[in-house]
Amino acid sequence: MRRFLLWLLLVNVQFVYAQVPVDLSRLKKNGSKIFINKKLITVTWPTGQKTIGKMILDLDQDKPLFNRILLNQNGDFKVVARNLDPAFILRVGKRTLSASSGGWDVFFDKVPSKPYTTNLIKFDKRKASVETNGSRTIIKISQLQSQSFSGDLEITLFNGSPLFNVAAVVSTTADSTAILYDAGLTSKTDVWGSIAWSDVKKKIQFAKPSLTDESKNLEVKYRTVIGENEGGSLALFPAPHQYFYPLDEAFNLKFTWYGSHYLNLVPGFGIGIRQDPLGDKRYVPWFNAKPNTKQRLNFFCLISTKKAEATLNEVKQFTHNDTYAPLQGYKTMASHFHNEFISDVALSGKPVPEKPEFVEVLKNAGLNIVKLAEFHGPGHPKGPDSTRLKELNSLFEQTRRLSDPNFLLLPGEEANNFYGGHWLALFPKPIYWIMSRKDNTPFQVNDSKYGEVYHVGNQDEMLKLLEQEKGLAWVAHARTKASTGYPDRYKDEAFFKSDTYMGAAWKAIPADLSLPTLSKRVLDLMDDMANWGLKKHVISEADIFTITEQNEMYAHLNVNYLQMDKLPRYEDGWQPVLDVIKNGRFFVSTGEVLIPKFNINGKPAGTVLKLNPLAKAMVNIELNWTFPLNYLEIISGDGNKVYRERISLNQTQAFGKQNFSLPINLKGKTWVRVEAWDIAANGAFTQMVWLE
């Protein structure tokens, strides 16, 4: 009997050891199905168009995690991939933090110039759970470990699409940390018959893989690499904007890879995404990793029973083919480009192309209006007068020549004088002005060649010029870069309170993979300005230099959808553009989430709503999207505090359109606005509705 009990105890211990515990306590019905057999978790989910996806996960420590990934077509499951393991490489560096550099909002940091480490994240399958979140199914597997970071692997399946996300969700207790990550799917056996990608000329390319191939970094368009075999293909790609930390240049730094022994750290053959740790070799801030924040080092996969090119076309739909989709009643506008076409080409003595590459790139991105920021270094804003006027004249000639009925190229500058910090100026027509004035020079003179010429010598004269010529100004990269501390430092100045000072510009600085949004820095400023009692707006900005077809432009772009039916002719001036901006009749978007309609009790953004005595109102908003949505948030303020009401949109599926009518109590509030964000941290936000 004693021997039998000992034997039984040994068998039970081995059984417990063999079984990886799987927690199903947070699992609810949502269309997915879960089956557990020993160390295998089988999950099926509806992938749309009467198809079903299946994923078989192996929790055996010595076997690949993705036993098989299948897709049902015509009643039969086809194996798209098998025997794959996720791989994550984490680079950990030191963030420079100081109040003068913006603290965690810093851009002027050079992380790779300081010591940093590069390590493969270790994966130990100790336990697992499966839970549902609306139409999503999430499999969590513990544990991940790399230096001071630890966490879980998360695989998220999205109903209605053959799309899933793989994420290493990790955190650290260390302070002043900046990170970067590469990731992919690897195998120690032959998995793919071919590897495919689009080159920067939009032509599909193929490679015949071999387990002996050393890894290669690929310069691609659409940020995607694809593994193809007889059963179909799997496309692997990052979040289109969130994965790309802010840089001055949008260079294509070969953001994908394939091959064996990547970085001599990843075992086997893989395909994946990557970052160049040196960036554009200017300022390279990497990603923030604040203590105890859950950093999502993630990538997306799209599976298909089709060949690679057809699968790539499906991936491209998530970003409208890397363009800004036309929207009835709106025109698209992008701002803040330091291409320096005037100094580097038009006035350099070089041949001036009839169709400059930068114009074609911006047109092909679906942009109707582009505001330049020329002379940001090579120009002569303070004179000599003859040089400055010649530069401006060339700017006006070229922008006039390159505009057409569907594309308006606007002259503009990042003025950076008189007000403090960096800021942009936009006038409704060509204006000749010099950013200096000698004591014996009048503010305004009539030049025989150029007509009216202004000399601006101080803050008051700058405001006078903007008022006289109906121009607009706004702070560039607020609270970071060379605008650290602005506009806060001059929020009580007359020029900032003036209607000529529109507000601020929005760009994804800093980058933080723990946040479900981009550029919280400027969204917070937007609310602060409203609570200061000022009716300001926030416009998006690109703030990049060279613009080429080869560049990874889309990742670094964003757009303003201006509510206007047609473009003004360059020759007639572009006052209608400034009117829309000044009145807040636009929304900002990364491109994947659109807001065709928005009002509160019938009042659109930029207008004033007089509340009834009960202060009850209805938020009416229409959303269009590509990636499944994450949430919609109604943000309001009372002059002191900011209030947030978040509405989960976890039931949405990819490629949708929906009208929402949401009741809200606005008692005591003075303003309200709305944001919407998807599962890849793409989003859109409205301007304010002011309340009385």
XYZ file of C-alpha atoms in Angstrom, residues 104-105 149 171-177 288-295 512 514-515:
21
model
C 9.431 62.955 -20.037
C 8.285 65.132 -22.977
C 11.720 44.271 -17.392
C 7.322 46.929 -17.216
C 10.242 48.046 -15.093
C 10.716 49.787 -11.771
C 13.838 51.556 -13.025
C 13.593 55.304 -13.567
C 14.810 57.413 -16.522
C 14.506 54.516 -18.968
C 9.629 56.474 -22.903
C 9.381 53.636 -20.376
C 8.267 55.248 -17.147
C 8.484 53.130 -14.004
C 5.633 50.603 -13.576
C 4.001 51.401 -16.934
C 2.965 48.468 -19.094
C 4.877 48.838 -22.345
C 5.217 55.878 -25.151
C 2.060 52.123 -22.638
C -0.488 54.712 -23.802
